[in-house]
CSV table of C-alpha atoms in Angstrom, one decimal:
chain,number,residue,atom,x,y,z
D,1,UNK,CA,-80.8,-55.4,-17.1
D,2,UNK,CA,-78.0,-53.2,-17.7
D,3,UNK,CA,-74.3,-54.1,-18.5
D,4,UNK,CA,-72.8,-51.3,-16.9
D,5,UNK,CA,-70.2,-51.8,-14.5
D,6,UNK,CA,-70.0,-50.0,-11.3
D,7,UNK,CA,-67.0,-47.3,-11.8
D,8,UNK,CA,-64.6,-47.8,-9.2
D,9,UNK,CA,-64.3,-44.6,-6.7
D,10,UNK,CA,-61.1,-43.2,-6.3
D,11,UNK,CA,-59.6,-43.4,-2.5
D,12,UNK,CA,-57.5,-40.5,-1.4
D,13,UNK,CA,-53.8,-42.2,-1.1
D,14,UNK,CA,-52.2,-42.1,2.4
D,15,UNK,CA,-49.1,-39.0,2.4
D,16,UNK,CA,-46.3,-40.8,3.0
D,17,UNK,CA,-44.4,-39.4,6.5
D,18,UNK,CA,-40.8,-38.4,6.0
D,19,UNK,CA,-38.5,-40.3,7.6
D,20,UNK,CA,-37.4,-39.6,10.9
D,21,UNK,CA,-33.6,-39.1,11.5
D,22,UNK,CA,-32.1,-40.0,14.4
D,23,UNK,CA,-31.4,-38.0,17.3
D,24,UNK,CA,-28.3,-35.6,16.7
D,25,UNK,CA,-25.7,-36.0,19.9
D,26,UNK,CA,-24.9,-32.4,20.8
D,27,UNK,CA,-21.2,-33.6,21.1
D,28,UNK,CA,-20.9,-34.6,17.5
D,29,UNK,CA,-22.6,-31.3,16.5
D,30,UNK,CA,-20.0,-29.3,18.0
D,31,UNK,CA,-17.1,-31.3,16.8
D,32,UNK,CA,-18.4,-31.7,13.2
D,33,UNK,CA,-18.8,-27.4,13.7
D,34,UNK,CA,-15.7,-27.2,15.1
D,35,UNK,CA,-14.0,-29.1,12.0
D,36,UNK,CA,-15.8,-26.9,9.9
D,37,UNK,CA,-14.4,-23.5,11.2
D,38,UNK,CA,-11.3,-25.1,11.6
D,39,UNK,CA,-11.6,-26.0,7.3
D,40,UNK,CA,-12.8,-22.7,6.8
D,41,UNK,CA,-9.4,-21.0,8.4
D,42,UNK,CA,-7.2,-23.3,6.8
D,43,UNK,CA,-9.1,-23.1,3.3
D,44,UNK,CA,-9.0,-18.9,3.8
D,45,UNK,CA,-5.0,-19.2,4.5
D,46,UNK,CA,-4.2,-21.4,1.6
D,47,UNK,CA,-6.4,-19.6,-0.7
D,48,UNK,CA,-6.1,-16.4,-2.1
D,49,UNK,CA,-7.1,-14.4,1.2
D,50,UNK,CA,-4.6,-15.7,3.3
D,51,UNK,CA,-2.1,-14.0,0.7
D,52,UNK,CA,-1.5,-10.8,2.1
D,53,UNK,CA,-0.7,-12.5,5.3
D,54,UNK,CA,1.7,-14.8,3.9
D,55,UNK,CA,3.2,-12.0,2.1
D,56,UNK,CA,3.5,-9.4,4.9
D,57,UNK,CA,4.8,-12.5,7.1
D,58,UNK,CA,7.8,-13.3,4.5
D,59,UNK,CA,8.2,-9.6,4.7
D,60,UNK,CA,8.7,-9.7,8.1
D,61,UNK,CA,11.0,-12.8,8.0
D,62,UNK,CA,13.1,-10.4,5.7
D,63,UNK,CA,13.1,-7.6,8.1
D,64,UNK,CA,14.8,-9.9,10.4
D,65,UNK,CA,17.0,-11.6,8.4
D,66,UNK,CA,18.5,-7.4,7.7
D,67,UNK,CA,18.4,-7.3,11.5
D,68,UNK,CA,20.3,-10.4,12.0
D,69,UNK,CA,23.1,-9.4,9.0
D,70,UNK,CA,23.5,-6.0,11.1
D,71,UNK,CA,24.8,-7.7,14.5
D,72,UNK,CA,26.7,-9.8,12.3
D,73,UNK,CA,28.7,-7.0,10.2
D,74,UNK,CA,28.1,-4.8,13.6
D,75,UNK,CA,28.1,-6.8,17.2
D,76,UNK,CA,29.7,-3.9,19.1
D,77,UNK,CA,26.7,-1.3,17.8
D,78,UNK,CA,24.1,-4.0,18.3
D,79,UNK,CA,25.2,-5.0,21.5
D,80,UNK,CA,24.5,-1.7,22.5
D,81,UNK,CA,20.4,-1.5,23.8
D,82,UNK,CA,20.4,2.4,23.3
D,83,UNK,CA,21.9,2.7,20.0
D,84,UNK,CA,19.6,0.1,18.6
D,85,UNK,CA,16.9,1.7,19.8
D,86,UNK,CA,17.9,4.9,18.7
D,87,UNK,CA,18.1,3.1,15.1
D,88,UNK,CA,15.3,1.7,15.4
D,89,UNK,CA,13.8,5.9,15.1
D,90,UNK,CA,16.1,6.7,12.5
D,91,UNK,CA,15.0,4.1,10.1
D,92,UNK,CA,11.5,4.3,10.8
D,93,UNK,CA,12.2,8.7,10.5
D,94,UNK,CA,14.1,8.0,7.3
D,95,UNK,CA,11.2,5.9,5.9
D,96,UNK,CA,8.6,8.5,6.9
D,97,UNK,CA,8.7,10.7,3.9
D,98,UNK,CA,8.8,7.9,1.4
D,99,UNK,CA,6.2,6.1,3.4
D,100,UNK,CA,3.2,8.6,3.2
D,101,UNK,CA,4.1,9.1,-0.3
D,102,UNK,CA,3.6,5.1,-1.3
D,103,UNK,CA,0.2,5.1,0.4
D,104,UNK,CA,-1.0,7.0,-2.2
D,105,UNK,CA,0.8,5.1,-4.6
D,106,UNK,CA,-0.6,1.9,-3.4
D,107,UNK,CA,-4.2,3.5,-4.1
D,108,UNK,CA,-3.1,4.4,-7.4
D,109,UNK,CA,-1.6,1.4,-8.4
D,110,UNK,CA,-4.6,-0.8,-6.7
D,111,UNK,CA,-6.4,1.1,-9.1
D,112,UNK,CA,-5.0,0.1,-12.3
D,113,UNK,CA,-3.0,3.1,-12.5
D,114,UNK,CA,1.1,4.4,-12.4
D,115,UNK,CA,1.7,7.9,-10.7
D,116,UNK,CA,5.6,8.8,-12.5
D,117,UNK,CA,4.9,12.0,-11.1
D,118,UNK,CA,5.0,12.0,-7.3
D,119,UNK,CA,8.3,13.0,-6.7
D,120,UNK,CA,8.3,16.0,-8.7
D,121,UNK,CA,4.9,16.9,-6.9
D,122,UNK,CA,6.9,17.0,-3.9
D,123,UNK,CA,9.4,19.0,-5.0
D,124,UNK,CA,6.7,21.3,-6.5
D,125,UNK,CA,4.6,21.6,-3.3
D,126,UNK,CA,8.0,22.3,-1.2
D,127,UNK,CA,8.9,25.1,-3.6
D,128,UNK,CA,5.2,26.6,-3.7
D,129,UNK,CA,4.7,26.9,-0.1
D,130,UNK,CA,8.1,28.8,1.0
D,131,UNK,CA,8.0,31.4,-1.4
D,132,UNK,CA,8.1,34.3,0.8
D,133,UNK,CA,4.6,35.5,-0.4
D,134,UNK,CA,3.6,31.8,1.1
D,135,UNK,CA,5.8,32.4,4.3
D,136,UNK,CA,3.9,35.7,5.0
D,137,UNK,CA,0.8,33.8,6.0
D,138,UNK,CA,2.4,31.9,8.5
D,139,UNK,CA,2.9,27.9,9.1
D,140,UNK,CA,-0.9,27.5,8.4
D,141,UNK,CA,-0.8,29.1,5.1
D,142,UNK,CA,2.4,27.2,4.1
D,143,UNK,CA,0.6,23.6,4.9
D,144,UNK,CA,-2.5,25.1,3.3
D,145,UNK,CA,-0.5,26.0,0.1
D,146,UNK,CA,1.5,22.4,-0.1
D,147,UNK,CA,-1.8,20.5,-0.1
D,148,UNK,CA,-4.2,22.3,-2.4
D,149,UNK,CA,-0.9,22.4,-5.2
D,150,UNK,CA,-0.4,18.5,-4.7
D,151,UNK,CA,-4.2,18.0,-4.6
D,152,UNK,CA,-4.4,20.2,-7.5
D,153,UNK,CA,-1.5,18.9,-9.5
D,154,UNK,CA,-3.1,15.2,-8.7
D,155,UNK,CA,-6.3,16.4,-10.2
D,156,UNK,CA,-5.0,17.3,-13.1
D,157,UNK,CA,-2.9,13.8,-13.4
D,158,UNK,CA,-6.4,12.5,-12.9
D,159,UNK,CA,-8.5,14.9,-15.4
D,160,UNK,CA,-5.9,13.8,-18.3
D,161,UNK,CA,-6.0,10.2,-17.5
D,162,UNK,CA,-9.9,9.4,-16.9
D,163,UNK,CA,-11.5,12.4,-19.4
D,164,UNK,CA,-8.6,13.0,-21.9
D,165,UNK,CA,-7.6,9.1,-22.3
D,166,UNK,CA,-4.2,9.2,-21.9
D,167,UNK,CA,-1.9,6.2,-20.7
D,168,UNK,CA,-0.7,6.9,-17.0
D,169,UNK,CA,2.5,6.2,-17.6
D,170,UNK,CA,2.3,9.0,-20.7
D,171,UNK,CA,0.2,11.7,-18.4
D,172,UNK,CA,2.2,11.4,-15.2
D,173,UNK,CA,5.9,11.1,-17.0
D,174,UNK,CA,4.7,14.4,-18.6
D,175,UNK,CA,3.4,15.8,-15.4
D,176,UNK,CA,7.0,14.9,-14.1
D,177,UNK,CA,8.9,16.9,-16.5
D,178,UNK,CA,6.6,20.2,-16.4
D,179,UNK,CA,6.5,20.4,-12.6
D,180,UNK,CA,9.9,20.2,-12.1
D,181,UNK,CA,9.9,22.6,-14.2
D,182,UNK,CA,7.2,25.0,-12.8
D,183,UNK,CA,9.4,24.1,-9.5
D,184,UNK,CA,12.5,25.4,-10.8
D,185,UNK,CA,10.9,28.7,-12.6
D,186,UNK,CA,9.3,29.3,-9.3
D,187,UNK,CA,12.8,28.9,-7.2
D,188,UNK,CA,14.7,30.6,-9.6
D,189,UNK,CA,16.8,27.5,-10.0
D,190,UNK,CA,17.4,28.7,-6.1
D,191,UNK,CA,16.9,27.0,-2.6
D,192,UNK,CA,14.5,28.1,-0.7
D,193,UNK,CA,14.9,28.6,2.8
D,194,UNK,CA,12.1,28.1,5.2
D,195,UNK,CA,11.5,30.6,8.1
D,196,UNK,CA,8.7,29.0,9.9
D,197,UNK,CA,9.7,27.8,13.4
D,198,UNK,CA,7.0,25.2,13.6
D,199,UNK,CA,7.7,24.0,10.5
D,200,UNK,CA,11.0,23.8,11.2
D,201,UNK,CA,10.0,21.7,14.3
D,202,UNK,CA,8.3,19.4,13.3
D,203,UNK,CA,11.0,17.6,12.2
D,204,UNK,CA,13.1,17.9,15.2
D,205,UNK,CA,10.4,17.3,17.8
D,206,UNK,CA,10.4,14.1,19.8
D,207,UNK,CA,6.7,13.1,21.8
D,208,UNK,CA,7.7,10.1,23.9
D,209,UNK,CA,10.5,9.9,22.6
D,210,UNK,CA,9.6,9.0,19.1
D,211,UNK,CA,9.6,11.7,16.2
D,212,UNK,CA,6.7,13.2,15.1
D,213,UNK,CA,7.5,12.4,11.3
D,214,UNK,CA,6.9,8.8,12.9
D,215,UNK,CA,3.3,10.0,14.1
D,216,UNK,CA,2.9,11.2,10.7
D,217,UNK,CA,3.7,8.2,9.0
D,218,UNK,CA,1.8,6.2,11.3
D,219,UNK,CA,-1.4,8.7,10.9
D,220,UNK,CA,-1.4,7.9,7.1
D,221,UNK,CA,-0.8,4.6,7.2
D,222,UNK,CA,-4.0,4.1,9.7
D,223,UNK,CA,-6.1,6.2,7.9
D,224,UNK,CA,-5.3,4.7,4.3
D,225,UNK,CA,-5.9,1.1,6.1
D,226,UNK,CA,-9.1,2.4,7.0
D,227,UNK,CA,-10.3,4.0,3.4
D,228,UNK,CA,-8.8,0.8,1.8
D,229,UNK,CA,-10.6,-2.0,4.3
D,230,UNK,CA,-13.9,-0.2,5.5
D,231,UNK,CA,-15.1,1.5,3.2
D,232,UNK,CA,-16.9,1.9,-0.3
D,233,UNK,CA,-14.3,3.7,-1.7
D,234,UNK,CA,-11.7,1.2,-0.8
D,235,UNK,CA,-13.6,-1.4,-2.5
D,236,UNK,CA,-14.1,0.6,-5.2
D,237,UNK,CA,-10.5,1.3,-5.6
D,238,UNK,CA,-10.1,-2.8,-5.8
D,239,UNK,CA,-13.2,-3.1,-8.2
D,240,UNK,CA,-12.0,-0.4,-10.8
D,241,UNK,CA,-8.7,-2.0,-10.5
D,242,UNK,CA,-9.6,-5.6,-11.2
D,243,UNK,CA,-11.9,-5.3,-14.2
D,244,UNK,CA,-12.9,-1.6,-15.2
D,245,UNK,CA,-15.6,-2.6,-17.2
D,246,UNK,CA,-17.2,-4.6,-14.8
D,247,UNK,CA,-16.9,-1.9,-12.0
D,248,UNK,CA,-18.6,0.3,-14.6
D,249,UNK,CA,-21.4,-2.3,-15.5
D,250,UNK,CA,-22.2,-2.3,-11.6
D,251,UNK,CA,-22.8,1.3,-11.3
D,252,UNK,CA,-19.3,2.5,-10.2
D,253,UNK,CA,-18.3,6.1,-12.2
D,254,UNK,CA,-14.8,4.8,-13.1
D,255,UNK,CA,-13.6,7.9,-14.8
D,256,UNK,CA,-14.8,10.0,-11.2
D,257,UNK,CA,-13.0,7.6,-9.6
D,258,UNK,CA,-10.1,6.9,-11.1
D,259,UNK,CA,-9.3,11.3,-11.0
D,260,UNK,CA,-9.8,10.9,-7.3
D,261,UNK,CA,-7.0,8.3,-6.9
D,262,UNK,CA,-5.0,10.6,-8.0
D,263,UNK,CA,-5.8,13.6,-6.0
D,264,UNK,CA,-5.6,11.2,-3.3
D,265,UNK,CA,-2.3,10.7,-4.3
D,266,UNK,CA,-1.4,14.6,-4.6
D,267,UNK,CA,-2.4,14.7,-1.2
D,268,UNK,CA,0.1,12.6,-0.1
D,269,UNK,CA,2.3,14.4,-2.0
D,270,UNK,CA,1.5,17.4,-0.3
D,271,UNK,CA,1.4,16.2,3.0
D,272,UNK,CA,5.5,14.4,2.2
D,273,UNK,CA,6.1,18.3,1.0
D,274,UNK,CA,6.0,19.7,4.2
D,275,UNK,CA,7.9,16.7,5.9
D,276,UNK,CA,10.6,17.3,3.6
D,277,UNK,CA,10.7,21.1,4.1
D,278,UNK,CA,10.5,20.3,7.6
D,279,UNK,CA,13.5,18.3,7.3
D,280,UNK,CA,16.0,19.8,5.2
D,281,UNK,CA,14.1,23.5,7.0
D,282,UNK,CA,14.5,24.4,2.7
D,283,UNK,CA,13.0,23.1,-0.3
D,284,UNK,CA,14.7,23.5,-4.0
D,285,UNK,CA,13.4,22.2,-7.3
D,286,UNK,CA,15.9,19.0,-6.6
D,287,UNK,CA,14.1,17.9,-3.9
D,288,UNK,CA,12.6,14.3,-3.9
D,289,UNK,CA,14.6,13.0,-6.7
D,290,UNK,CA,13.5,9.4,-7.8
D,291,UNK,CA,10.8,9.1,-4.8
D,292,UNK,CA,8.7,7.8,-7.7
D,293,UNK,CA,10.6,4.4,-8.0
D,294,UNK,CA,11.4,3.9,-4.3
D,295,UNK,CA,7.0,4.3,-4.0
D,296,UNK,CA,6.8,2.0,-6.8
D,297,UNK,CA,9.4,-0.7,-5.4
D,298,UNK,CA,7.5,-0.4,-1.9
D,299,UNK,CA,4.6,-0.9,-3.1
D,300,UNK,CA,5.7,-3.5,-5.2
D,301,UNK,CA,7.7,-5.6,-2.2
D,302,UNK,CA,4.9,-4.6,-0.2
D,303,UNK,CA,2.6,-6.9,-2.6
D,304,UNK,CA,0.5,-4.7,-4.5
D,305,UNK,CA,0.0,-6.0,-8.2
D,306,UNK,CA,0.9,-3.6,-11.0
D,307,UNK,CA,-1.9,-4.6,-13.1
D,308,UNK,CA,-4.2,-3.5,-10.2
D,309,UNK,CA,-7.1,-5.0,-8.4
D,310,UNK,CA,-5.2,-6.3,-5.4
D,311,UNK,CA,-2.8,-4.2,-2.6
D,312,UNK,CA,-2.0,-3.9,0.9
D,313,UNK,CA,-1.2,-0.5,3.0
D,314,UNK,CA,0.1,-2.8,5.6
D,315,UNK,CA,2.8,-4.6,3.2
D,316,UNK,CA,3.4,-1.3,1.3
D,317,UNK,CA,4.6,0.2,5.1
D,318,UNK,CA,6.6,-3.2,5.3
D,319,UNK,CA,8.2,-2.3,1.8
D,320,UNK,CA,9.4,0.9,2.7
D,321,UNK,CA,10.9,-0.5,6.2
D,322,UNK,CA,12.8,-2.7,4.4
D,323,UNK,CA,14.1,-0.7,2.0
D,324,UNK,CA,14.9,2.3,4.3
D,325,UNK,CA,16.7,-0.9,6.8
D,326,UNK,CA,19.2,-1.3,3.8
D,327,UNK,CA,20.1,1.9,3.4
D,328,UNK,CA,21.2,2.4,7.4
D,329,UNK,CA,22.8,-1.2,7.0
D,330,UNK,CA,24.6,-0.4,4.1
D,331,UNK,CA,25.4,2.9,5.9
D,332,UNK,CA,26.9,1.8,9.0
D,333,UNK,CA,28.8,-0.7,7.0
D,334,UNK,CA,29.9,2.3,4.9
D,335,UNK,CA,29.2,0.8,1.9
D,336,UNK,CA,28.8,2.4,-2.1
D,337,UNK,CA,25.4,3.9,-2.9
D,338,UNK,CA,26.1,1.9,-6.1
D,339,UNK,CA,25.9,-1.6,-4.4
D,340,UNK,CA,22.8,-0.6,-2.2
D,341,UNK,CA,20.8,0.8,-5.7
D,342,UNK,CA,22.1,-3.0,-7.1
D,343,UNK,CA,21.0,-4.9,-4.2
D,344,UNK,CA,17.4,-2.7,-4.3
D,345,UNK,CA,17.2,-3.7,-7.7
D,346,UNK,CA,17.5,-7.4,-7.5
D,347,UNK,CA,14.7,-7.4,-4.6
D,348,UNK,CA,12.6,-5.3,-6.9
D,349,UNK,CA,13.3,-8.0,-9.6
D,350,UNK,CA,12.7,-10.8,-7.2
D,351,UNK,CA,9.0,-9.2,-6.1
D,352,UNK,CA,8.0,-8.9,-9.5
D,353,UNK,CA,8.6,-12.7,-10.1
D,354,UNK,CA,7.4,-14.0,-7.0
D,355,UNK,CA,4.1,-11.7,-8.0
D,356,UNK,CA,4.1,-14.2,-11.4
D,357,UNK,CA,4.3,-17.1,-9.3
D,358,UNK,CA,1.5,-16.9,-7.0
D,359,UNK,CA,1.2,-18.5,-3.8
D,360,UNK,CA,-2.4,-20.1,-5.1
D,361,UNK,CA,-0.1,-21.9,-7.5
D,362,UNK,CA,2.3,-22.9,-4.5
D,363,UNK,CA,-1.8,-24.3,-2.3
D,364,UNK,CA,-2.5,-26.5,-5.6
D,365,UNK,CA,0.5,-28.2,-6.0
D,366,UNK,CA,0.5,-29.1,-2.2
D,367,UNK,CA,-2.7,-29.5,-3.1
D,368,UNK,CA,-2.5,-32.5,-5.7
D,369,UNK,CA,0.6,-34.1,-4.2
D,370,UNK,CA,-1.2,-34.8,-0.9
D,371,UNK,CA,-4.4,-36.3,-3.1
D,372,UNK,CA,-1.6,-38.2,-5.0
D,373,UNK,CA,-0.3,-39.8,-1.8
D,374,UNK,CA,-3.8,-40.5,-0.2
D,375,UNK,CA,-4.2,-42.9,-3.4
């Protein structure tokens, strides 16, 4: 008889069934959805995206608080509908030149960079392209010539920064002095009259009403929106600005890069050239004196961060407004240039520290009072 006991056989164990949930009411659904979009807006605005807005919005606010000092000093002149609107052009025609010269500032900047040069590219392009071998070849050849020198000239800002490793602030404050220069050899220390009708026109010329310089401004403005916002080399711009050496650890050729921000902003340069030739119908070695600070300050205002990696073209535009609105308040008013450079200083003061204390700083304090008073 054996001992052996039977072994037991083994019985496959019953899967356990997940627990059902309830039924979901559609209604709750789309409230609980509703509250989450409505999270997700209120977390983008108090956050770091909503930043621009807030900035270009304060912008704005100033922009009217100017408006609202001018029919104070000025009721009879802002009483009157035509001569506001009339200027309304003149500040937006007096801000034109400046304007299409910070976008490419703002690129540079976004881009970790400082372009002390842009001014004196101006003045060089002006002088370059109403020589009277220039003139010869017509309006066409005297846009041609003003682009390719401030494209040029850009390059070079570029080549010196990105392949010879020099600061910007050295390259471009170098490029400053010998292009004024090359400007006033070219000249012969002499103003140069422009002969060119159309050029001459463009200036004067009125399409509904409103300036072509306007259109121009407005044309660069949209199309640097566009390069900036949607697409790859905007984003690049931001990435090589932020943190070079991650940029360049994701595949990004920052030295490429970084030279064409600067042609980008010779361009601009080149394309201001003619708009100042246009308007003064000359151009002389003098010409654009200190348009390098009033690009910075715009840009500046305008919220773009000077050690790169975050800008705006929109608040850039607003930046120049404003500043151009001061300088037709404070010459209505007939106030000194002195007091308007003063005042201009102090906002360029007060950007730079409201840039050091960010709004982010502003959302977390809210932030951890309202958790304070929930408990």
């Amino acid at each position: 008889m054996s001992d052996a006991t039977p072994t037991p056989t083994a019985t496959p164990e019953r899967p356990q069934l997940p627990a059902q949930s309830p039924p979901v009411d559609p209604a709750e659904t789309a409230v609980a959805s509703d509250k989450a979009a409505s999270s997700g807006r209120l977390s983008w605005w108090r956050g770091d995206g909503g930043d621009g807005a807030k900035r270009n919005l304060g912008l704005i606010g100033v922009l009217a608080a100017l408006i609202v000092v001018g029919a104070v000093t000025k009721p009879d002149l802002y009483g009157d509908p035509n001569w506001v609107w009339n200027n309304v052009l003149a500040i937006l025609q007096l801000a034109s030149v400046v304007g299409v010269v910070t976008v490419g500032m703002t690129f540079v900047i976004i881009g970790g960079g400082i372009d002390l040069s842009v001014g004196a590219i101006v003045a060089l392009a002006g002088v370059w392209c109403t020589t009277v071998a220039t003139q010869s070849y017509g309006a066409g050849g005297m846009i041609f010539t003003a682009l390719v020198v401030g494209v040029c000239v850009g390059l070079v800002n570029g080549v010196l920064i990105s392949y010879g490793k020099l600061v910007p602030f050295i390259a471009t404050l170098a490029m400053l002095v010998a292009a004024r220069g090359l400007a006033a050899s070219i000249s012969n220390k002499q103003t140069q009259v422009s002969s060119s009708t159309f050029i001459n026109d463009i200036a004067a010329r009125k399409v509904i009403g409103i300036p072509i310089l306007v259109y121009i401004l407005g044309a660069v403005v949209l199309a640097g929106w566009v390069v900036l916002n949607r697409t790859t080399f905007g984003r690049r711009t931001i990435a090589v600005g932020g943190n070079p050496e991650a940029a360049r650890l994701a595949g990004i050729n920052v030295r490429r890069h970084t030279m064409l921000l600067y042609a980008l902003s010779g361009l601009c340069c080149g394309i201001a050239a003619i708009m100042l030739t246009s308007q003064a119908t000359s151009a002389q070695a003098a010409m654009a004196n200190l348009y390098e600070l009033d690009a910075i300050a715009a840009a500046i205002i305008g919220g773009t961060l000077l050690s790169g990696g975050r800008g705006t073209i929109v608040g850039s535009l607003l930046g120049v407004i404003i500043f151009a609105t001061i300088t037709n308040l404070f010459a209505i008013n007939g106030l000194s240039i002195e007091a308007q450079n003063m005042v201009k200083g102090g906002i360029i003061v007060a950007a730079v520290l409201v840039q050091q204390f960010q709004f982010k700083s502003v959302t977390r304090l809210l932030a951890r009072n309202r958790v304070t008073t929930a408990t």
